[in-house]
Amino acid sequence: MILRYKVSHSQRLALCRAQARFHSTSLHFYQNRQLETYAAKEAQRLSLRQLVFYGRCMSEERLIKNANYVRTELPVRIAHRIRDLQALPYVVVMQEGVTKVYELYWSAFEKYTYLPSAMNSDLTSANLLTRLRRFPRIETLEENERFCTFLQGLLDEHAVVIPNLSLGLTLTSQHLPPDQLDAFMRRMLVSRISRRVLAEHHIALSDSVSSRNRVTSGEDGHVGIIYTGLNVEKSVRRCTALLHQLTHDSEDPWPSGWPGVIIEGHVHAQFAYIKEHLEYIVFELLKNAMQATVTKYGKKSDLPAILVTLVAAPDCIGMRISDQGGGLLSPYIRSPSDLFSFSHVRNASRLEQDRLGPLRTVCASPTGMRATVEELVQRWKDDWPRADDESYMQNNPERKSGVGHRPRLGIGLALCNIFARYFGGSLELVSLDGWGTDVYLRLPKLGTNLEGSEV
Ligand code: COI
């Protein structure tokens, strides 16, 4: 089933505007020598274990060495993705969201920029500092501080990347075969996670060195952004509590409560992992399970609980999340794995207005989209229309009964899959149509897998 997507007049206008904007950046195509040099280099992929081992015995000297690794590694990883963007069909790269991402990456790689004013006062030679590729070698802790501020600026600026990419690629989905589109999105997202991990880990290591002014030892349970003894049950409970709290906080006509969550199995399971990644996945999966259950049963006080089974296997942490929300059967979805796809051919719901609308809002928001569960909760609250928002309720009559879905960006599951596979894990959806869904998450415990090859 191939659905054709018709380009409306206003979209054509937007395309023309994007073309005009893109024309001004097309000069880049003639200034590509530096880009080629960087894109020809291989990324130095790391494992979780390497990140922990290096960070555990941190000293000033090692911190500076790490800073220079991050400084030289990020432009290589960005250059690979800029080349990918340049290889897209013209009509795709012209799409507004895609052009925005291209400009952000190009600017991060190459363009000159002023440092934030807080830092300007420290700089003597020139207030003008350069982007990643041109960032000067870091020799001192003070220079590292500037580098961290610079990295944090990039992290904030790039918060809009995922919704823009997702919107752009959805709107031009008919120009790319599904395999090509999904492979492209996978490379973009894996690479983005990898760059953010490097940047955030380095900032966290720097914080611990400067705040303690001595080596960081991981006494408080983490090395940089990696929790060395991450308690899985605690993370499941935290995500459950945040979701339950949402129903109490909101003014919407939601049913009296959401299903409870029962945790069984190896409830003391612990492993070294990035807490934000685990909790992003668990939050999204529990949210889907709760939504499906509420949608199926409506306003009932004794909704069937969601069962979370934890397993600490020798080499991985396993988690099964079972709900009784009726399964994944829908006119749009032929196979559960289609839910991981960005193509409208595999998942026609990508073109639904109630996905595109919220996606556009997030694209326009200066804070874009982050990956901590608190930020997910906040965005969810912000997105949820009030019960007295008549126009919204008229367009979405199912909300009046309080059993409809909250607005969806529609990329949560696809992102969970990318997060799960990033260090070699897996995510599998099994639909028992008419009854419920079982989700199987496996995350490697030993930390020896390298980051995904797409970095
Ligand atoms: C991103 O978030 O897309 C990035 O590339 C961030 C990185 C430059 C620190």
Tab-separated table of C-alpha atoms and ligand atoms in Angstrom:
chain	number	residue	atom	x	y	z
A	1	MET	CA	0.000	0.000	0.000
A	2	ILE	CA	1.683	3.185	-1.145
A	3	LEU	CA	0.004	6.395	-0.077
A	4	ARG	CA	0.689	9.397	-2.214
A	5	TYR	CA	1.179	12.628	-0.386
A	6	LYS	CA	-0.251	15.627	-2.183
A	7	VAL	CA	1.708	18.876	-1.918
A	8	SER	CA	-0.634	21.750	-1.132
A	9	HIS	CA	-0.256	25.334	-2.294
A	10	SER	CA	0.967	26.516	1.095
A	11	GLN	CA	3.504	23.718	1.225
A	12	ARG	CA	4.720	24.727	-2.222
A	13	LEU	CA	5.150	28.264	-0.960
A	14	ALA	CA	7.073	26.982	2.051
A	15	LEU	CA	9.236	24.978	-0.336
A	16	CYS	CA	10.001	28.107	-2.378
A	17	ARG	CA	10.936	29.977	0.784
A	18	ALA	CA	13.151	27.120	1.867
A	19	GLN	CA	14.723	27.133	-1.595
A	20	ALA	CA	15.508	30.814	-1.290
A	21	ARG	CA	17.076	30.258	2.121
A	22	PHE	CA	18.949	27.250	0.924
A	23	HIS	CA	20.337	29.195	-2.025
A	24	SER	CA	22.196	31.421	0.410
A	25	THR	CA	23.770	28.396	1.993
A	26	SER	CA	24.490	26.627	-1.276
A	27	LEU	CA	27.876	28.293	-1.272
A	28	HIS	CA	28.790	25.537	1.172
A	29	PHE	CA	28.812	23.096	-1.668
A	30	TYR	CA	31.746	24.983	-3.130
A	31	GLN	CA	33.553	25.188	0.184
A	32	ASN	CA	33.487	21.528	0.809
A	33	ARG	CA	37.200	20.780	0.901
A	34	GLN	CA	37.428	20.923	4.668
A	35	LEU	CA	34.275	18.921	4.972
A	36	GLU	CA	35.693	16.223	2.695
A	37	THR	CA	38.852	16.040	4.806
A	38	TYR	CA	36.856	15.464	7.970
A	39	ALA	CA	34.273	13.186	6.382
A	40	ALA	CA	37.094	10.957	5.102
A	41	LYS	CA	38.235	10.293	8.684
A	42	GLU	CA	36.828	7.380	10.627
A	43	ALA	CA	35.039	8.052	13.889
A	44	GLN	CA	36.879	6.726	16.947
A	45	ARG	CA	34.030	4.697	18.410
A	46	LEU	CA	33.973	3.995	22.135
A	47	SER	CA	32.351	1.431	24.386
A	48	LEU	CA	30.500	2.188	27.597
A	49	ARG	CA	33.266	0.413	29.470
A	50	GLN	CA	35.923	2.668	27.930
A	51	LEU	CA	33.918	5.737	28.895
A	52	VAL	CA	33.676	4.485	32.495
A	53	PHE	CA	37.290	3.329	32.808
A	54	TYR	CA	38.739	6.508	31.401
A	55	GLY	CA	36.451	8.719	33.472
A	56	ARG	CA	36.926	6.797	36.696
A	57	CYS	CA	40.573	7.764	37.128
A	58	MET	CA	40.078	11.345	36.071
A	59	SER	CA	42.815	13.904	36.634
A	60	GLU	CA	43.368	17.353	35.197
A	61	GLU	CA	45.709	15.952	32.594
A	62	ARG	CA	43.278	13.246	31.550
A	63	LEU	CA	40.436	15.744	31.467
A	64	ILE	CA	42.363	17.971	29.063
A	65	LYS	CA	43.179	14.944	26.932
A	66	ASN	CA	39.479	14.037	26.869
A	67	ALA	CA	38.577	17.625	25.950
A	68	ASN	CA	40.859	17.477	22.925
A	69	TYR	CA	39.484	14.080	21.917
A	70	VAL	CA	35.934	15.499	22.020
A	71	ARG	CA	37.094	18.674	20.248
A	72	THR	CA	38.542	16.725	17.325
A	73	GLU	CA	36.017	13.876	17.277
A	74	LEU	CA	32.777	15.896	17.124
A	75	PRO	CA	33.563	17.624	13.803
A	76	VAL	CA	34.387	14.252	12.219
A	77	ARG	CA	31.036	12.818	13.328
A	78	ILE	CA	29.164	15.935	12.220
A	79	ALA	CA	30.966	15.959	8.850
A	80	HIS	CA	29.715	12.419	8.125
A	81	ARG	CA	26.149	13.525	8.676
A	82	ILE	CA	26.505	16.744	6.670
A	83	ARG	CA	27.665	14.557	3.764
A	84	ASP	CA	24.587	12.390	4.298
A	85	LEU	CA	22.329	15.430	4.173
A	86	GLN	CA	24.019	16.636	0.999
A	87	ALA	CA	23.369	13.258	-0.604
A	88	LEU	CA	19.588	13.536	-0.111
A	89	PRO	CA	17.447	14.349	-3.146
A	90	TYR	CA	17.198	18.096	-3.640
A	91	VAL	CA	13.457	18.143	-2.925
A	92	VAL	CA	14.078	16.533	0.480
A	93	VAL	CA	16.946	18.713	1.607
A	94	MET	CA	14.890	21.739	0.545
A	95	GLN	CA	12.169	20.867	3.027
A	96	GLU	CA	12.068	23.398	5.806
A	97	GLY	CA	12.855	21.069	8.730
A	98	VAL	CA	15.711	19.390	6.876
A	99	THR	CA	17.222	22.693	5.772
A	100	LYS	CA	17.150	23.847	9.387
A	101	VAL	CA	19.105	20.777	10.521
A	102	TYR	CA	21.579	21.189	7.668
A	103	GLU	CA	22.183	24.806	8.647
A	104	LEU	CA	22.631	23.897	12.315
A	105	TYR	CA	25.176	21.225	11.487
A	106	TRP	CA	27.034	23.351	9.011
A	107	SER	CA	27.130	26.182	11.475
A	108	ALA	CA	28.387	23.872	14.248
A	109	PHE	CA	31.066	22.522	11.959
A	110	GLU	CA	32.351	25.597	10.271
A	111	LYS	CA	30.822	28.969	10.832
A	112	TYR	CA	32.303	31.717	12.968
A	113	THR	CA	30.265	32.750	15.937
A	114	TYR	CA	30.420	35.020	18.926
A	115	LEU	CA	30.762	33.431	22.302
A	116	PRO	CA	27.961	34.033	24.792
A	117	SER	CA	28.484	37.376	26.516
A	118	ALA	CA	29.300	35.760	29.863
A	119	MET	CA	32.460	34.409	28.323
A	120	ASN	CA	33.423	37.374	26.223
A	121	SER	CA	34.904	39.223	29.138
A	122	ASP	CA	37.524	36.509	29.572
A	123	LEU	CA	38.741	36.560	26.021
A	124	THR	CA	41.611	38.802	25.144
A	125	SER	CA	42.635	38.159	21.553
A	126	ALA	CA	39.201	38.417	19.996
A	127	ASN	CA	35.648	38.034	21.043
A	128	LEU	CA	35.106	36.160	17.875
A	129	LEU	CA	35.543	32.494	18.442
A	130	THR	CA	35.077	29.685	16.035
A	131	ARG	CA	32.887	26.625	15.763
A	132	LEU	CA	33.927	23.062	16.445
A	133	ARG	CA	36.428	22.530	13.667
A	134	ARG	CA	38.264	25.711	14.513
A	135	PHE	CA	38.089	25.544	18.274
A	136	PRO	CA	41.686	26.041	19.488
A	137	ARG	CA	43.577	23.270	21.204
A	138	ILE	CA	42.740	23.067	24.902
A	139	GLU	CA	45.722	23.244	27.255
A	140	THR	CA	44.386	24.449	30.585
A	141	LEU	CA	41.405	23.927	32.870
A	142	GLU	CA	40.286	27.467	32.148
A	143	GLU	CA	40.242	26.773	28.422
A	144	ASN	CA	38.352	23.595	29.146
A	145	GLU	CA	35.746	25.634	31.033
A	146	ARG	CA	35.228	27.730	27.899
A	147	PHE	CA	35.012	24.609	25.822
A	148	CYS	CA	32.312	23.213	28.128
A	149	THR	CA	30.290	26.445	27.880
A	150	PHE	CA	30.678	26.255	24.138
A	151	LEU	CA	29.537	22.607	24.100
A	152	GLN	CA	26.544	23.381	26.309
A	153	GLY	CA	25.556	26.136	23.854
A	154	LEU	CA	25.654	23.633	20.992
A	155	LEU	CA	23.651	21.086	22.984
A	156	ASP	CA	20.950	23.688	23.652
A	157	GLU	CA	20.958	25.007	20.098
A	158	HIS	CA	20.578	21.486	18.699
A	159	ALA	CA	17.599	20.559	20.874
A	160	VAL	CA	15.341	21.221	17.868
A	161	VAL	CA	17.131	18.743	15.596
A	162	ILE	CA	14.940	15.653	16.114
A	163	PRO	CA	11.492	17.229	15.622
A	164	ASN	CA	12.772	19.199	12.615
A	165	LEU	CA	14.279	16.117	11.021
A	166	SER	CA	11.213	14.095	11.748
A	167	LEU	CA	8.828	16.705	10.370
A	168	GLY	CA	10.991	17.356	7.305
A	169	LEU	CA	11.393	13.707	6.434
A	170	THR	CA	7.707	12.964	7.051
A	171	LEU	CA	6.655	15.707	4.685
A	172	THR	CA	8.987	14.430	1.973
A	173	SER	CA	8.596	10.746	2.754
A	174	GLN	CA	7.178	10.019	-0.703
A	175	HIS	CA	10.503	10.981	-2.289
A	176	LEU	CA	12.544	8.317	-0.516
A	177	PRO	CA	12.137	4.535	-0.541
A	178	PRO	CA	11.301	3.377	3.020
A	179	ASP	CA	14.581	1.462	3.499
A	180	GLN	CA	16.622	4.464	2.439
A	181	LEU	CA	14.628	6.840	4.620
A	182	ASP	CA	14.872	4.601	7.688
A	183	ALA	CA	18.598	3.993	7.181
A	184	PHE	CA	19.168	7.736	6.835
A	185	MET	CA	17.172	8.532	9.985
A	186	ARG	CA	18.969	5.805	11.869
A	187	ARG	CA	22.387	7.234	10.927
A	188	MET	CA	21.279	10.745	11.844
A	189	LEU	CA	19.863	9.708	15.218
A	190	VAL	CA	22.602	7.279	16.263
A	191	SER	CA	25.206	9.854	15.372
A	192	ARG	CA	23.346	12.553	17.262
A	193	ILE	CA	23.083	10.408	20.387
A	194	SER	CA	26.801	9.678	20.112
A	195	ARG	CA	27.748	13.349	19.848
A	196	ARG	CA	25.524	14.290	22.754
A	197	VAL	CA	26.949	11.454	24.852
A	198	LEU	CA	30.501	12.661	24.186
A	199	ALA	CA	29.621	16.289	24.922
A	200	GLU	CA	27.478	15.638	28.015
A	201	HIS	CA	29.939	13.100	29.425
A	202	HIS	CA	32.798	15.531	29.049
A	203	ILE	CA	30.827	18.355	30.692
A	204	ALA	CA	29.882	16.051	33.600
A	205	LEU	CA	33.509	14.915	34.025
A	206	SER	CA	34.662	18.527	33.970
A	207	ASP	CA	32.058	19.476	36.595
A	208	SER	CA	33.187	16.733	38.905
A	209	VAL	CA	36.863	17.694	38.534
A	210	SER	CA	36.241	21.395	39.091
A	211	SER	CA	33.750	20.952	41.936
A	212	ARG	CA	35.943	18.584	43.875
A	213	ASN	CA	39.188	19.988	42.555
A	214	ARG	CA	40.571	16.485	42.648
A	215	VAL	CA	40.154	13.220	40.813
A	216	THR	CA	36.652	11.944	40.277
A	217	SER	CA	36.110	8.481	41.659
A	218	GLY	CA	32.470	7.727	41.008
A	219	GLU	CA	31.760	7.541	44.766
A	220	ASP	CA	28.270	8.864	44.204
A	221	GLY	CA	27.421	6.088	41.799
A	222	HIS	CA	28.255	7.677	38.507
A	223	VAL	CA	31.207	8.456	36.292
A	224	GLY	CA	30.339	11.381	34.077
A	225	ILE	CA	26.856	10.603	32.771
A	226	ILE	CA	27.153	6.850	33.328
A	227	TYR	CA	25.577	5.339	36.433
A	228	THR	CA	27.823	2.478	37.491
A	229	GLY	CA	25.166	0.701	39.576
A	230	LEU	CA	21.948	1.776	37.895
A	231	ASN	CA	19.024	0.170	39.729
A	232	VAL	CA	16.525	-0.844	37.062
A	233	GLU	CA	13.537	-1.269	39.372
A	234	LYS	CA	14.096	2.223	40.763
A	235	SER	CA	14.025	3.658	37.238
A	236	VAL	CA	10.774	1.795	36.451
A	237	ARG	CA	9.236	3.130	39.672
A	238	ARG	CA	10.388	6.662	38.926
A	239	CYS	CA	8.862	6.619	35.434
A	240	THR	CA	5.636	5.109	36.804
A	241	ALA	CA	5.403	7.802	39.490
A	242	LEU	CA	5.959	10.580	36.933
A	243	LEU	CA	3.251	9.164	34.683
A	244	HIS	CA	0.779	8.723	37.515
A	245	GLN	CA	1.525	12.212	38.741
A	246	LEU	CA	0.655	13.546	35.287
A	247	THR	CA	-2.912	12.317	35.550
A	248	HIS	CA	-3.325	13.957	38.939
A	249	ASP	CA	-1.793	17.267	37.903
A	250	SER	CA	-3.697	17.761	34.700
A	251	GLU	CA	-6.988	19.541	34.247
A	252	ASP	CA	-8.040	17.306	31.417
A	253	PRO	CA	-11.044	14.988	31.517
A	254	TRP	CA	-8.840	11.957	31.906
A	255	PRO	CA	-10.237	8.894	33.666
A	256	SER	CA	-9.858	8.577	37.401
A	257	GLY	CA	-6.454	6.993	37.135
A	258	TRP	CA	-4.061	5.012	35.074
A	259	PRO	CA	-3.262	1.342	35.413
A	260	GLY	CA	-0.921	0.309	38.169
A	261	VAL	CA	2.475	-1.218	37.441
A	262	ILE	CA	3.579	-4.508	39.012
A	263	ILE	CA	7.302	-5.210	38.986
A	264	GLU	CA	8.471	-8.811	39.324
A	265	GLY	CA	11.528	-10.941	38.630
A	266	HIS	CA	15.081	-9.866	39.432
A	267	VAL	CA	14.070	-6.677	41.153
A	268	HIS	CA	17.596	-5.982	42.435
A	269	ALA	CA	19.090	-5.924	38.938
A	270	GLN	CA	21.788	-3.289	38.509
A	271	PHE	CA	24.183	-2.438	35.717
A	272	ALA	CA	26.343	0.356	34.363
A	273	TYR	CA	24.343	2.451	31.933
A	274	ILE	CA	23.303	5.953	30.984
A	275	LYS	CA	20.302	6.610	33.206
A	276	GLU	CA	18.711	9.106	30.798
A	277	HIS	CA	18.743	6.506	28.021
A	278	LEU	CA	17.176	3.756	30.150
A	279	GLU	CA	14.537	6.069	31.574
A	280	TYR	CA	13.662	7.587	28.201
A	281	ILE	CA	12.912	4.078	26.918
A	282	VAL	CA	11.021	2.914	30.029
A	283	PHE	CA	8.969	6.121	30.226
A	284	GLU	CA	7.873	5.870	26.586
A	285	LEU	CA	7.050	2.169	26.827
A	286	LEU	CA	5.058	2.540	30.050
A	287	LYS	CA	3.265	5.574	28.657
A	288	ASN	CA	2.227	3.609	25.559
A	289	ALA	CA	1.105	0.644	27.680
A	290	MET	CA	-0.957	2.901	29.965
A	291	GLN	CA	-2.501	4.800	27.056
A	292	ALA	CA	-3.456	1.574	25.282
A	293	THR	CA	-5.059	0.189	28.456
A	294	VAL	CA	-7.024	3.365	29.150
A	295	THR	CA	-8.089	3.635	25.509
A	296	LYS	CA	-9.353	0.047	25.541
A	297	TYR	CA	-11.175	0.065	28.878
A	298	GLY	CA	-12.182	3.704	29.222
A	299	LYS	CA	-13.130	5.160	32.595
A	300	LYS	CA	-12.689	2.266	34.937
A	301	SER	CA	-11.194	2.302	38.360
A	302	ASP	CA	-9.796	-1.237	38.235
A	303	LEU	CA	-7.838	-1.181	34.998
A	304	PRO	CA	-5.689	-4.265	34.377
A	305	ALA	CA	-2.188	-3.606	35.711
A	306	ILE	CA	0.901	-3.470	33.548
A	307	LEU	CA	3.361	-6.213	34.371
A	308	VAL	CA	7.075	-5.422	34.243
A	309	THR	CA	9.365	-8.452	34.492
A	310	LEU	CA	13.055	-7.785	35.126
A	311	VAL	CA	15.808	-10.271	34.373
A	312	ALA	CA	19.500	-9.983	35.187
A	313	ALA	CA	21.036	-12.405	32.684
A	314	PRO	CA	24.814	-12.990	32.673
A	315	ASP	CA	25.436	-10.598	29.820
A	316	CYS	CA	22.344	-8.419	29.643
A	317	ILE	CA	19.496	-6.817	31.528
A	318	GLY	CA	16.151	-7.938	30.182
A	319	MET	CA	12.786	-6.306	30.673
A	320	ARG	CA	9.355	-7.408	29.496
A	321	ILE	CA	6.492	-4.945	29.698
A	322	SER	CA	3.075	-6.594	29.250
A	323	ASP	CA	-0.162	-4.688	28.945
A	324	GLN	CA	-3.732	-5.664	28.203
A	325	GLY	CA	-4.409	-2.678	25.974
A	326	GLY	CA	-5.650	-4.688	22.994
A	327	GLY	CA	-2.413	-5.009	21.001
A	328	LEU	CA	-0.964	-3.002	18.165
A	329	LEU	CA	-3.417	-3.955	15.447
A	330	SER	CA	-4.455	-0.916	13.435
A	331	PRO	CA	-5.385	-0.260	9.823
A	332	TYR	CA	-1.995	1.449	9.473
A	333	ILE	CA	0.324	-1.125	10.962
A	334	ARG	CA	1.062	-4.438	9.262
A	335	SER	CA	3.965	-5.467	11.443
A	336	PRO	CA	4.874	-4.138	14.913
A	337	SER	CA	8.344	-3.192	13.638
A	338	ASP	CA	6.622	-0.716	11.284
A	339	LEU	CA	6.150	1.396	14.397
A	340	PHE	CA	9.924	2.000	14.328
A	341	SER	CA	9.736	3.329	10.788
A	342	PHE	CA	9.831	6.962	9.748
A	343	SER	CA	8.283	6.240	6.372
A	344	HIS	CA	4.594	6.823	5.689
A	345	VAL	CA	4.689	3.719	3.477
A	346	ARG	CA	5.300	1.537	6.539
A	347	ASN	CA	3.416	3.662	9.008
A	348	ALA	CA	0.731	5.792	7.378
A	349	SER	CA	-0.172	7.407	10.698
A	350	ARG	CA	2.988	9.523	10.222
A	351	LEU	CA	0.850	11.830	8.072
A	352	GLU	CA	-1.941	12.272	10.620
A	353	GLN	CA	-2.619	15.863	11.535
A	354	ASP	CA	-2.592	15.129	15.256
A	355	ARG	CA	1.038	14.100	14.885
A	356	LEU	CA	2.185	16.788	12.504
A	357	GLY	CA	0.580	19.578	14.539
A	358	PRO	CA	2.426	18.897	17.820
A	359	LEU	CA	5.612	18.184	15.848
A	360	ARG	CA	5.417	21.639	14.265
A	361	THR	CA	4.908	23.197	17.705
A	362	VAL	CA	7.978	21.463	19.088
A	363	CYS	CA	10.018	22.500	16.031
A	364	ALA	CA	9.085	26.118	16.658
A	365	SER	CA	9.850	25.959	20.380
A	366	PRO	CA	13.281	27.314	21.332
A	367	THR	CA	13.781	24.458	23.780
A	368	GLY	CA	12.904	21.849	21.179
A	369	MET	CA	13.083	18.331	22.447
A	370	ARG	CA	15.331	16.939	25.144
A	371	ALA	CA	15.743	13.449	26.394
A	372	THR	CA	15.296	13.435	30.142
A	373	VAL	CA	12.025	12.094	31.487
A	374	GLU	CA	11.338	15.330	33.372
A	375	GLU	CA	11.527	17.166	30.078
A	376	LEU	CA	9.290	14.596	28.411
A	377	VAL	CA	6.745	15.036	31.198
A	378	GLN	CA	6.883	18.809	30.871
A	379	ARG	CA	6.407	18.673	27.128
A	380	TRP	CA	3.526	16.311	27.513
A	381	LYS	CA	1.856	18.639	29.987
A	382	ASP	CA	2.431	21.621	27.690
A	383	ASP	CA	1.033	19.775	24.685
A	384	TRP	CA	-2.114	18.657	26.394
A	385	PRO	CA	-4.976	21.002	25.490
A	386	ARG	CA	-7.245	22.171	28.270
A	387	ALA	CA	-10.704	20.669	28.465
A	388	ASP	CA	-12.161	24.090	27.709
A	389	ASP	CA	-10.202	24.472	24.461
A	390	GLU	CA	-13.318	24.168	22.304
A	391	SER	CA	-11.691	24.212	18.873
A	392	TYR	CA	-9.317	21.450	19.873
A	393	MET	CA	-12.093	19.376	21.377
A	394	GLN	CA	-14.248	19.819	18.290
A	395	ASN	CA	-11.488	18.566	16.020
A	396	ASN	CA	-10.718	15.692	18.357
A	397	PRO	CA	-14.114	14.571	19.652
A	398	GLU	CA	-12.714	11.419	21.259
A	399	ARG	CA	-10.974	13.626	23.841
A	400	LYS	CA	-14.352	14.673	25.270
A	401	SER	CA	-14.816	11.197	26.601
A	402	GLY	CA	-11.395	11.380	28.126
A	403	VAL	CA	-10.237	8.180	26.529
A	404	GLY	CA	-8.409	9.453	23.458
A	405	HIS	CA	-4.660	9.625	23.062
A	406	ARG	CA	-2.721	12.610	24.154
A	407	PRO	CA	-1.124	14.473	21.264
A	408	ARG	CA	1.737	12.411	19.907
A	409	LEU	CA	4.881	13.372	18.116
A	410	GLY	CA	4.952	9.817	16.865
A	411	ILE	CA	8.695	9.364	17.186
A	412	GLY	CA	8.890	8.018	20.734
A	413	LEU	CA	8.990	4.322	19.840
A	414	ALA	CA	11.364	4.841	16.942
A	415	LEU	CA	13.703	6.734	19.273
A	416	CYS	CA	13.412	4.027	21.958
A	417	ASN	CA	14.555	1.518	19.353
A	418	ILE	CA	17.568	3.679	18.451
A	419	PHE	CA	18.460	4.232	22.128
A	420	ALA	CA	18.143	0.497	22.867
A	421	ARG	CA	20.403	-0.480	19.975
A	422	TYR	CA	22.960	2.249	20.565
A	423	PHE	CA	25.274	0.112	22.733
A	424	GLY	CA	24.160	-3.169	21.161
A	425	GLY	CA	20.796	-3.788	22.876
A	426	SER	CA	17.457	-4.593	21.270
A	427	LEU	CA	13.779	-3.730	21.447
A	428	GLU	CA	11.051	-6.040	20.201
A	429	LEU	CA	7.290	-5.537	20.110
A	430	VAL	CA	4.949	-8.531	20.174
A	431	SER	CA	1.275	-7.812	19.608
A	432	LEU	CA	-1.354	-10.227	20.901
A	433	ASP	CA	-4.076	-8.601	18.878
A	434	GLY	CA	-7.316	-8.325	20.790
A	435	TRP	CA	-5.541	-8.796	24.114
A	436	GLY	CA	-2.402	-6.701	24.617
A	437	THR	CA	1.244	-6.022	23.814
A	438	ASP	CA	4.473	-7.484	25.155
A	439	VAL	CA	7.580	-5.399	24.723
A	440	TYR	CA	11.006	-6.998	25.177
A	441	LEU	CA	13.928	-4.733	25.966
A	442	ARG	CA	17.467	-6.093	26.247
A	443	LEU	CA	20.428	-3.934	27.207
A	444	PRO	CA	23.978	-5.315	27.357
A	445	LYS	CA	25.451	-5.477	30.838
A	446	LEU	CA	29.142	-5.786	30.146
A	447	GLY	CA	29.558	-2.475	28.368
A	448	THR	CA	31.998	-3.933	25.854
A	449	ASN	CA	29.994	-3.194	22.684
A	450	LEU	CA	31.160	-0.207	20.724
A	451	GLU	CA	28.734	2.586	19.910
A	452	GLY	CA	26.638	1.930	16.786
A	453	SER	CA	28.684	1.927	13.568
A	454	GLU	CA	26.698	4.904	12.227
A	455	VAL	CA	28.342	7.435	14.528
B	1	COI	C1	23.168	17.485	18.238
B	1	COI	O1	22.520	17.534	19.266
B	1	COI	O2	22.638	17.229	17.145
B	1	COI	C2	24.627	17.732	18.264
B	1	COI	O3	25.239	17.547	17.264
B	1	COI	C3	25.230	18.225	19.538
B	1	COI	C4	26.740	18.301	19.516
B	1	COI	C5	27.286	19.234	18.484
B	1	COI	C6	27.261	18.649	20.868
